[in-house]
Amino acid sequence: MTLHTDRDYENELNEVRRDLRVMGERVLAMLDDTLQALLERNAPELRRIDAMDDEIDQTEVHIDELCIRILARRQPVATDLRFITMTLKAVTDLERMADHCASICRRGCELLAEPPLPGGPDLAAMAATARSMVRDAVNALLGGSEEAARAVIARDRGVDDEYARVFGELMAAMRRDPSYITRAFKLQSIAKHLERLADHATNLAELAVFLAKATDIRHRHPTSGSGDPLHS
């Protein structure tokens, strides 16, 4: 981290760092609470978490404004420029993560209003991996750890494979009994949001590598495409 003789400039950069950390921690808390409420079948808690999305939206706007002001007034270069451009991208991924959490909450409330799907797929492993990827990606981004970031990227394929498994099991359940279709589609929606959370964690990890090494590794590591069997 570069320190500047211009105290006002340094304070502006520190404000961005602080607000980015707050946003990352809020998204992590939102995801943890979402998965816990889903596990406990707690519909009131899911509705409460859903409402948190607006606060994260406002944080994104605030950080964007800070970064644009720094770009316009300070014309940063080198490490500072990488940090500001990385932040502008990172807050978009964090905001989308919050959107996916909110969507999981809404689908969860709908599912809880119906009987459980007999023999439905277990999403626990997929949810645990996606959660750990989000946590580790945010920590790598805030801590500047290239090694931790690359470890996150390596786990994305596993979530895609889990999604393919869940999708196949849900298709089989719908073939067995068409009355399962509505509930199966809601479960599939939750699984897809988990898969997308892992994708956004991968994006953050790529940004962490960019910040640490000034190397853009997007599209340079093996991926499994969209992760959606309908688009494979």
PDB file of N, CA and C in Angstrom, residues 133-205:
ATOM      1  N   MET A 133     -16.074 -20.021  -0.826  1.00  0.00           N
ATOM      2  CA  MET A 133     -15.457 -19.280  -1.925  1.00  0.00           C
ATOM      3  C   MET A 133     -15.685 -17.776  -1.773  1.00  0.00           C
ATOM      4  N   VAL A 134     -16.915 -17.393  -1.420  1.00  0.00           N
ATOM      5  CA  VAL A 134     -17.215 -15.975  -1.228  1.00  0.00           C
ATOM      6  C   VAL A 134     -16.375 -15.411  -0.087  1.00  0.00           C
ATOM      7  N   ARG A 135     -16.343 -16.125   1.027  1.00  0.00           N
ATOM      8  CA  ARG A 135     -15.560 -15.657   2.194  1.00  0.00           C
ATOM      9  C   ARG A 135     -14.083 -15.505   1.830  1.00  0.00           C
ATOM     10  N   ASP A 136     -13.523 -16.515   1.191  1.00  0.00           N
ATOM     11  CA  ASP A 136     -12.093 -16.489   0.877  1.00  0.00           C
ATOM     12  C   ASP A 136     -11.776 -15.446  -0.192  1.00  0.00           C
ATOM     13  N   ALA A 137     -12.683 -15.247  -1.131  1.00  0.00           N
ATOM     14  CA  ALA A 137     -12.452 -14.242  -2.178  1.00  0.00           C
ATOM     15  C   ALA A 137     -12.463 -12.834  -1.591  1.00  0.00           C
ATOM     16  N   VAL A 138     -13.419 -12.562  -0.720  1.00  0.00           N
ATOM     17  CA  VAL A 138     -13.480 -11.245  -0.084  1.00  0.00           C
ATOM     18  C   VAL A 138     -12.226 -11.017   0.757  1.00  0.00           C
ATOM     19  N   ASN A 139     -11.822 -12.031   1.515  1.00  0.00           N
ATOM     20  CA  ASN A 139     -10.616 -11.888   2.345  1.00  0.00           C
ATOM     21  C   ASN A 139      -9.360 -11.700   1.489  1.00  0.00           C
ATOM     22  N   ALA A 140      -9.275 -12.412   0.364  1.00  0.00           N
ATOM     23  CA  ALA A 140      -8.123 -12.269  -0.529  1.00  0.00           C
ATOM     24  C   ALA A 140      -8.088 -10.880  -1.131  1.00  0.00           C
ATOM     25  N   LEU A 141      -9.256 -10.372  -1.483  1.00  0.00           N
ATOM     26  CA  LEU A 141      -9.335  -9.039  -2.069  1.00  0.00           C
ATOM     27  C   LEU A 141      -8.908  -7.977  -1.065  1.00  0.00           C
ATOM     28  N   LEU A 142      -9.398  -8.088   0.154  1.00  0.00           N
ATOM     29  CA  LEU A 142      -9.088  -7.090   1.170  1.00  0.00           C
ATOM     30  C   LEU A 142      -7.676  -7.248   1.711  1.00  0.00           C
ATOM     31  N   GLY A 143      -7.159  -8.486   1.697  1.00  0.00           N
ATOM     32  CA  GLY A 143      -5.830  -8.730   2.246  1.00  0.00           C
ATOM     33  C   GLY A 143      -4.723  -8.754   1.223  1.00  0.00           C
ATOM     34  N   GLY A 144      -5.084  -8.713  -0.059  1.00  0.00           N
ATOM     35  CA  GLY A 144      -4.079  -8.697  -1.104  1.00  0.00           C
ATOM     36  C   GLY A 144      -3.327 -10.006  -1.267  1.00  0.00           C
ATOM     37  N   SER A 145      -3.998 -11.146  -1.017  1.00  0.00           N
ATOM     38  CA  SER A 145      -3.334 -12.443  -1.087  1.00  0.00           C
ATOM     39  C   SER A 145      -3.572 -13.097  -2.449  1.00  0.00           C
ATOM     40  N   GLU A 146      -2.517 -13.152  -3.261  1.00  0.00           N
ATOM     41  CA  GLU A 146      -2.634 -13.810  -4.566  1.00  0.00           C
ATOM     42  C   GLU A 146      -2.863 -15.311  -4.404  1.00  0.00           C
ATOM     43  N   GLU A 147      -2.142 -15.927  -3.478  1.00  0.00           N
ATOM     44  CA  GLU A 147      -2.256 -17.375  -3.288  1.00  0.00           C
ATOM     45  C   GLU A 147      -3.684 -17.766  -2.901  1.00  0.00           C
ATOM     46  N   ALA A 148      -4.283 -17.041  -1.962  1.00  0.00           N
ATOM     47  CA  ALA A 148      -5.653 -17.334  -1.544  1.00  0.00           C
ATOM     48  C   ALA A 148      -6.633 -17.110  -2.693  1.00  0.00           C
ATOM     49  N   ALA A 149      -6.379 -16.083  -3.485  1.00  0.00           N
ATOM     50  CA  ALA A 149      -7.262 -15.788  -4.617  1.00  0.00           C
ATOM     51  C   ALA A 149      -7.236 -16.922  -5.633  1.00  0.00           C
ATOM     52  N   ARG A 150      -6.047 -17.427  -5.955  1.00  0.00           N
ATOM     53  CA  ARG A 150      -5.948 -18.505  -6.937  1.00  0.00           C
ATOM     54  C   ARG A 150      -6.598 -19.789  -6.421  1.00  0.00           C
ATOM     55  N   ALA A 151      -6.559 -19.996  -5.100  1.00  0.00           N
ATOM     56  CA  ALA A 151      -7.223 -21.171  -4.527  1.00  0.00           C
ATOM     57  C   ALA A 151      -8.734 -21.084  -4.695  1.00  0.00           C
ATOM     58  N   VAL A 152      -9.275 -19.884  -4.607  1.00  0.00           N
ATOM     59  CA  VAL A 152     -10.716 -19.692  -4.840  1.00  0.00           C
ATOM     60  C   VAL A 152     -11.066 -20.059  -6.278  1.00  0.00           C
ATOM     61  N   ILE A 153     -10.292 -19.565  -7.221  1.00  0.00           N
ATOM     62  CA  ILE A 153     -10.558 -19.819  -8.639  1.00  0.00           C
ATOM     63  C   ILE A 153     -10.569 -21.316  -8.924  1.00  0.00           C
ATOM     64  N   ALA A 154      -9.671 -22.048  -8.286  1.00  0.00           N
ATOM     65  CA  ALA A 154      -9.564 -23.486  -8.528  1.00  0.00           C
ATOM     66  C   ALA A 154     -10.794 -24.255  -8.050  1.00  0.00           C
ATOM     67  N   ARG A 155     -11.575 -23.676  -7.137  1.00  0.00           N
ATOM     68  CA  ARG A 155     -12.733 -24.390  -6.582  1.00  0.00           C
ATOM     69  C   ARG A 155     -14.012 -24.166  -7.393  1.00  0.00           C
ATOM     70  N   ASP A 156     -13.985 -23.271  -8.344  1.00  0.00           N
ATOM     71  CA  ASP A 156     -15.222 -22.934  -9.060  1.00  0.00           C
ATOM     72  C   ASP A 156     -15.778 -24.135  -9.814  1.00  0.00           C
ATOM     73  N   ARG A 157     -14.896 -24.929 -10.404  1.00  0.00           N
ATOM     74  CA  ARG A 157     -15.354 -26.089 -11.175  1.00  0.00           C
ATOM     75  C   ARG A 157     -16.163 -27.048 -10.303  1.00  0.00           C
ATOM     76  N   GLY A 158     -15.769 -27.184  -9.036  1.00  0.00           N
ATOM     77  CA  GLY A 158     -16.497 -28.077  -8.145  1.00  0.00           C
ATOM     78  C   GLY A 158     -17.931 -27.640  -7.930  1.00  0.00           C
ATOM     79  N   VAL A 159     -18.167 -26.334  -7.833  1.00  0.00           N
ATOM     80  CA  VAL A 159     -19.534 -25.842  -7.671  1.00  0.00           C
ATOM     81  C   VAL A 159     -20.337 -26.085  -8.949  1.00  0.00           C
ATOM     82  N   ASP A 160     -19.704 -25.888 -10.098  1.00  0.00           N
ATOM     83  CA  ASP A 160     -20.388 -26.170 -11.357  1.00  0.00           C
ATOM     84  C   ASP A 160     -20.793 -27.640 -11.437  1.00  0.00           C
ATOM     85  N   ASP A 161     -19.911 -28.523 -11.008  1.00  0.00           N
ATOM     86  CA  ASP A 161     -20.225 -29.954 -11.022  1.00  0.00           C
ATOM     87  C   ASP A 161     -21.375 -30.270 -10.064  1.00  0.00           C
ATOM     88  N   GLU A 162     -21.378 -29.626  -8.896  1.00  0.00           N
ATOM     89  CA  GLU A 162     -22.470 -29.823  -7.945  1.00  0.00           C
ATOM     90  C   GLU A 162     -23.799 -29.352  -8.534  1.00  0.00           C
ATOM     91  N   TYR A 163     -23.756 -28.216  -9.229  1.00  0.00           N
ATOM     92  CA  TYR A 163     -24.988 -27.713  -9.849  1.00  0.00           C
ATOM     93  C   TYR A 163     -25.503 -28.694 -10.895  1.00  0.00           C
ATOM     94  N   ALA A 164     -24.615 -29.256 -11.690  1.00  0.00           N
ATOM     95  CA  ALA A 164     -25.031 -30.234 -12.701  1.00  0.00           C
ATOM     96  C   ALA A 164     -25.672 -31.455 -12.034  1.00  0.00           C
ATOM     97  N   ARG A 165     -25.099 -31.878 -10.890  1.00  0.00           N
ATOM     98  CA  ARG A 165     -25.682 -33.008 -10.166  1.00  0.00           C
ATOM     99  C   ARG A 165     -27.085 -32.678  -9.673  1.00  0.00           C
ATOM    100  N   VAL A 166     -27.234 -31.500  -9.048  1.00  0.00           N
ATOM    101  CA  VAL A 166     -28.543 -31.094  -8.529  1.00  0.00           C
ATOM    102  C   VAL A 166     -29.560 -30.982  -9.659  1.00  0.00           C
ATOM    103  N   PHE A 167     -29.138 -30.389 -10.763  1.00  0.00           N
ATOM    104  CA  PHE A 167     -30.037 -30.228 -11.908  1.00  0.00           C
ATOM    105  C   PHE A 167     -30.526 -31.590 -12.390  1.00  0.00           C
ATOM    106  N   GLY A 168     -29.613 -32.558 -12.505  1.00  0.00           N
ATOM    107  CA  GLY A 168     -29.996 -33.896 -12.957  1.00  0.00           C
ATOM    108  C   GLY A 168     -30.961 -34.569 -12.003  1.00  0.00           C
ATOM    109  N   GLU A 169     -30.735 -34.418 -10.703  1.00  0.00           N
ATOM    110  CA  GLU A 169     -31.631 -35.036  -9.723  1.00  0.00           C
ATOM    111  C   GLU A 169     -33.018 -34.403  -9.765  1.00  0.00           C
ATOM    112  N   LEU A 170     -33.077 -33.107  -9.962  1.00  0.00           N
ATOM    113  CA  LEU A 170     -34.378 -32.440 -10.046  1.00  0.00           C
ATOM    114  C   LEU A 170     -35.126 -32.846 -11.305  1.00  0.00           C
ATOM    115  N   MET A 171     -34.436 -32.979 -12.418  1.00  0.00           N
ATOM    116  CA  MET A 171     -35.075 -33.439 -13.643  1.00  0.00           C
ATOM    117  C   MET A 171     -35.650 -34.841 -13.453  1.00  0.00           C
ATOM    118  N   ALA A 172     -34.889 -35.707 -12.783  1.00  0.00           N
ATOM    119  CA  ALA A 172     -35.368 -37.063 -12.526  1.00  0.00           C
ATOM    120  C   ALA A 172     -36.604 -37.043 -11.627  1.00  0.00           C
ATOM    121  N   ALA A 173     -36.612 -36.181 -10.614  1.00  0.00           N
ATOM    122  CA  ALA A 173     -37.761 -36.081  -9.719  1.00  0.00           C
ATOM    123  C   ALA A 173     -39.008 -35.619 -10.464  1.00  0.00           C
ATOM    124  N   MET A 174     -38.849 -34.662 -11.374  1.00  0.00           N
ATOM    125  CA  MET A 174     -40.003 -34.175 -12.147  1.00  0.00           C
ATOM    126  C   MET A 174     -40.532 -35.241 -13.094  1.00  0.00           C
ATOM    127  N   ARG A 175     -39.637 -36.065 -13.624  1.00  0.00           N
ATOM    128  CA  ARG A 175     -40.102 -37.155 -14.495  1.00  0.00           C
ATOM    129  C   ARG A 175     -40.872 -38.192 -13.698  1.00  0.00           C
ATOM    130  N   ARG A 176     -40.420 -38.439 -12.453  1.00  0.00           N
ATOM    131  CA  ARG A 176     -41.114 -39.416 -11.621  1.00  0.00           C
ATOM    132  C   ARG A 176     -42.516 -38.957 -11.256  1.00  0.00           C
ATOM    133  N   ASP A 177     -42.654 -37.672 -10.973  1.00  0.00           N
ATOM    134  CA  ASP A 177     -43.947 -37.161 -10.502  1.00  0.00           C
ATOM    135  C   ASP A 177     -44.097 -35.710 -10.940  1.00  0.00           C
ATOM    136  N   PRO A 178     -44.946 -35.448 -11.956  1.00  0.00           N
ATOM    137  CA  PRO A 178     -45.115 -34.071 -12.448  1.00  0.00           C
ATOM    138  C   PRO A 178     -45.597 -33.092 -11.387  1.00  0.00           C
ATOM    139  N   SER A 179     -46.167 -33.582 -10.297  1.00  0.00           N
ATOM    140  CA  SER A 179     -46.623 -32.670  -9.245  1.00  0.00           C
ATOM    141  C   SER A 179     -45.442 -32.007  -8.533  1.00  0.00           C
ATOM    142  N   TYR A 180     -44.231 -32.532  -8.755  1.00  0.00           N
ATOM    143  CA  TYR A 180     -43.045 -31.952  -8.140  1.00  0.00           C
ATOM    144  C   TYR A 180     -42.508 -30.742  -8.908  1.00  0.00           C
ATOM    145  N   ILE A 181     -43.063 -30.485 -10.099  1.00  0.00           N
ATOM    146  CA  ILE A 181     -42.433 -29.526 -11.003  1.00  0.00           C
ATOM    147  C   ILE A 181     -42.240 -28.149 -10.369  1.00  0.00           C
ATOM    148  N   THR A 182     -43.275 -27.594  -9.752  1.00  0.00           N
ATOM    149  CA  THR A 182     -43.188 -26.239  -9.199  1.00  0.00           C
ATOM    150  C   THR A 182     -42.106 -26.151  -8.133  1.00  0.00           C
ATOM    151  N   ARG A 183     -42.105 -27.122  -7.204  1.00  0.00           N
ATOM    152  CA  ARG A 183     -41.111 -27.109  -6.133  1.00  0.00           C
ATOM    153  C   ARG A 183     -39.699 -27.363  -6.683  1.00  0.00           C
ATOM    154  N   ALA A 184     -39.619 -28.243  -7.674  1.00  0.00           N
ATOM    155  CA  ALA A 184     -38.306 -28.552  -8.248  1.00  0.00           C
ATOM    156  C   ALA A 184     -37.706 -27.332  -8.935  1.00  0.00           C
ATOM    157  N   PHE A 185     -38.525 -26.565  -9.627  1.00  0.00           N
ATOM    158  CA  PHE A 185     -38.001 -25.372 -10.290  1.00  0.00           C
ATOM    159  C   PHE A 185     -37.522 -24.343  -9.269  1.00  0.00           C
ATOM    160  N   LYS A 186     -38.193 -24.248  -8.133  1.00  0.00           N
ATOM    161  CA  LYS A 186     -37.745 -23.310  -7.098  1.00  0.00           C
ATOM    162  C   LYS A 186     -36.420 -23.758  -6.492  1.00  0.00           C
ATOM    163  N   LEU A 187     -36.277 -25.072  -6.282  1.00  0.00           N
ATOM    164  CA  LEU A 187     -35.000 -25.587  -5.787  1.00  0.00           C
ATOM    165  C   LEU A 187     -33.888 -25.367  -6.811  1.00  0.00           C
ATOM    166  N   GLN A 188     -34.235 -25.574  -8.088  1.00  0.00           N
ATOM    167  CA  GLN A 188     -33.245 -25.347  -9.140  1.00  0.00           C
ATOM    168  C   GLN A 188     -32.812 -23.887  -9.161  1.00  0.00           C
ATOM    169  N   SER A 189     -33.758 -22.990  -8.924  1.00  0.00           N
ATOM    170  CA  SER A 189     -33.440 -21.568  -8.889  1.00  0.00           C
ATOM    171  C   SER A 189     -32.456 -21.261  -7.757  1.00  0.00           C
ATOM    172  N   ILE A 190     -32.679 -21.837  -6.588  1.00  0.00           N
ATOM    173  CA  ILE A 190     -31.761 -21.627  -5.471  1.00  0.00           C
ATOM    174  C   ILE A 190     -30.371 -22.152  -5.816  1.00  0.00           C
ATOM    175  N   ALA A 191     -30.332 -23.350  -6.407  1.00  0.00           N
ATOM    176  CA  ALA A 191     -29.043 -23.927  -6.793  1.00  0.00           C
ATOM    177  C   ALA A 191     -28.326 -23.038  -7.803  1.00  0.00           C
ATOM    178  N   LYS A 192     -29.077 -22.479  -8.744  1.00  0.00           N
ATOM    179  CA  LYS A 192     -28.454 -21.617  -9.751  1.00  0.00           C
ATOM    180  C   LYS A 192     -27.891 -20.345  -9.111  1.00  0.00           C
ATOM    181  N   HIS A 193     -28.609 -19.796  -8.136  1.00  0.00           N
ATOM    182  CA  HIS A 193     -28.093 -18.611  -7.444  1.00  0.00           C
ATOM    183  C   HIS A 193     -26.813 -18.946  -6.679  1.00  0.00           C
ATOM    184  N   LEU A 194     -26.732 -20.127  -6.099  1.00  0.00           N
ATOM    185  CA  LEU A 194     -25.500 -20.549  -5.422  1.00  0.00           C
ATOM    186  C   LEU A 194     -24.351 -20.658  -6.422  1.00  0.00           C
ATOM    187  N   GLU A 195     -24.639 -21.218  -7.589  1.00  0.00           N
ATOM    188  CA  GLU A 195     -23.614 -21.335  -8.624  1.00  0.00           C
ATOM    189  C   GLU A 195     -23.134 -19.963  -9.090  1.00  0.00           C
ATOM    190  N   ARG A 196     -24.059 -19.022  -9.194  1.00  0.00           N
ATOM    191  CA  ARG A 196     -23.679 -17.670  -9.613  1.00  0.00           C
ATOM    192  C   ARG A 196     -22.883 -16.956  -8.515  1.00  0.00           C
ATOM    193  N   LEU A 197     -23.199 -17.234  -7.250  1.00  0.00           N
ATOM    194  CA  LEU A 197     -22.396 -16.674  -6.161  1.00  0.00           C
ATOM    195  C   LEU A 197     -20.942 -17.121  -6.289  1.00  0.00           C
ATOM    196  N   ALA A 198     -20.749 -18.390  -6.624  1.00  0.00           N
ATOM    197  CA  ALA A 198     -19.388 -18.891  -6.812  1.00  0.00           C
ATOM    198  C   ALA A 198     -18.712 -18.201  -7.993  1.00  0.00           C
ATOM    199  N   ASP A 199     -19.464 -17.940  -9.051  1.00  0.00           N
ATOM    200  CA  ASP A 199     -18.901 -17.217 -10.201  1.00  0.00           C
ATOM    201  C   ASP A 199     -18.434 -15.820  -9.807  1.00  0.00           C
ATOM    202  N   HIS A 200     -19.245 -15.120  -9.025  1.00  0.00           N
ATOM    203  CA  HIS A 200     -18.850 -13.776  -8.591  1.00  0.00           C
ATOM    204  C   HIS A 200     -17.656 -13.829  -7.642  1.00  0.00           C
ATOM    205  N   ALA A 201     -17.583 -14.894  -6.822  1.00  0.00           N
ATOM    206  CA  ALA A 201     -16.401 -15.065  -5.973  1.00  0.00           C
ATOM    207  C   ALA A 201     -15.150 -15.239  -6.838  1.00  0.00           C
ATOM    208  N   THR A 202     -15.286 -15.972  -7.927  1.00  0.00           N
ATOM    209  CA  THR A 202     -14.172 -16.148  -8.858  1.00  0.00           C
ATOM    210  C   THR A 202     -13.759 -14.806  -9.458  1.00  0.00           C
ATOM    211  N   ASN A 203     -14.751 -13.989  -9.822  1.00  0.00           N
ATOM    212  CA  ASN A 203     -14.442 -12.659 -10.348  1.00  0.00           C
ATOM    213  C   ASN A 203     -13.638 -11.840  -9.331  1.00  0.00           C
ATOM    214  N   LEU A 204     -14.064 -11.872  -8.069  1.00  0.00           N
ATOM    215  CA  LEU A 204     -13.344 -11.131  -7.033  1.00  0.00           C
ATOM    216  C   LEU A 204     -11.918 -11.653  -6.879  1.00  0.00           C
ATOM    217  N   ALA A 205     -11.763 -12.970  -6.954  1.00  0.00           N
ATOM    218  CA  ALA A 205     -10.433 -13.553  -6.820  1.00  0.00           C
ATOM    219  C   ALA A 205      -9.532 -13.101  -7.973  1.00  0.00           C
TER     220      ALA A 205
END
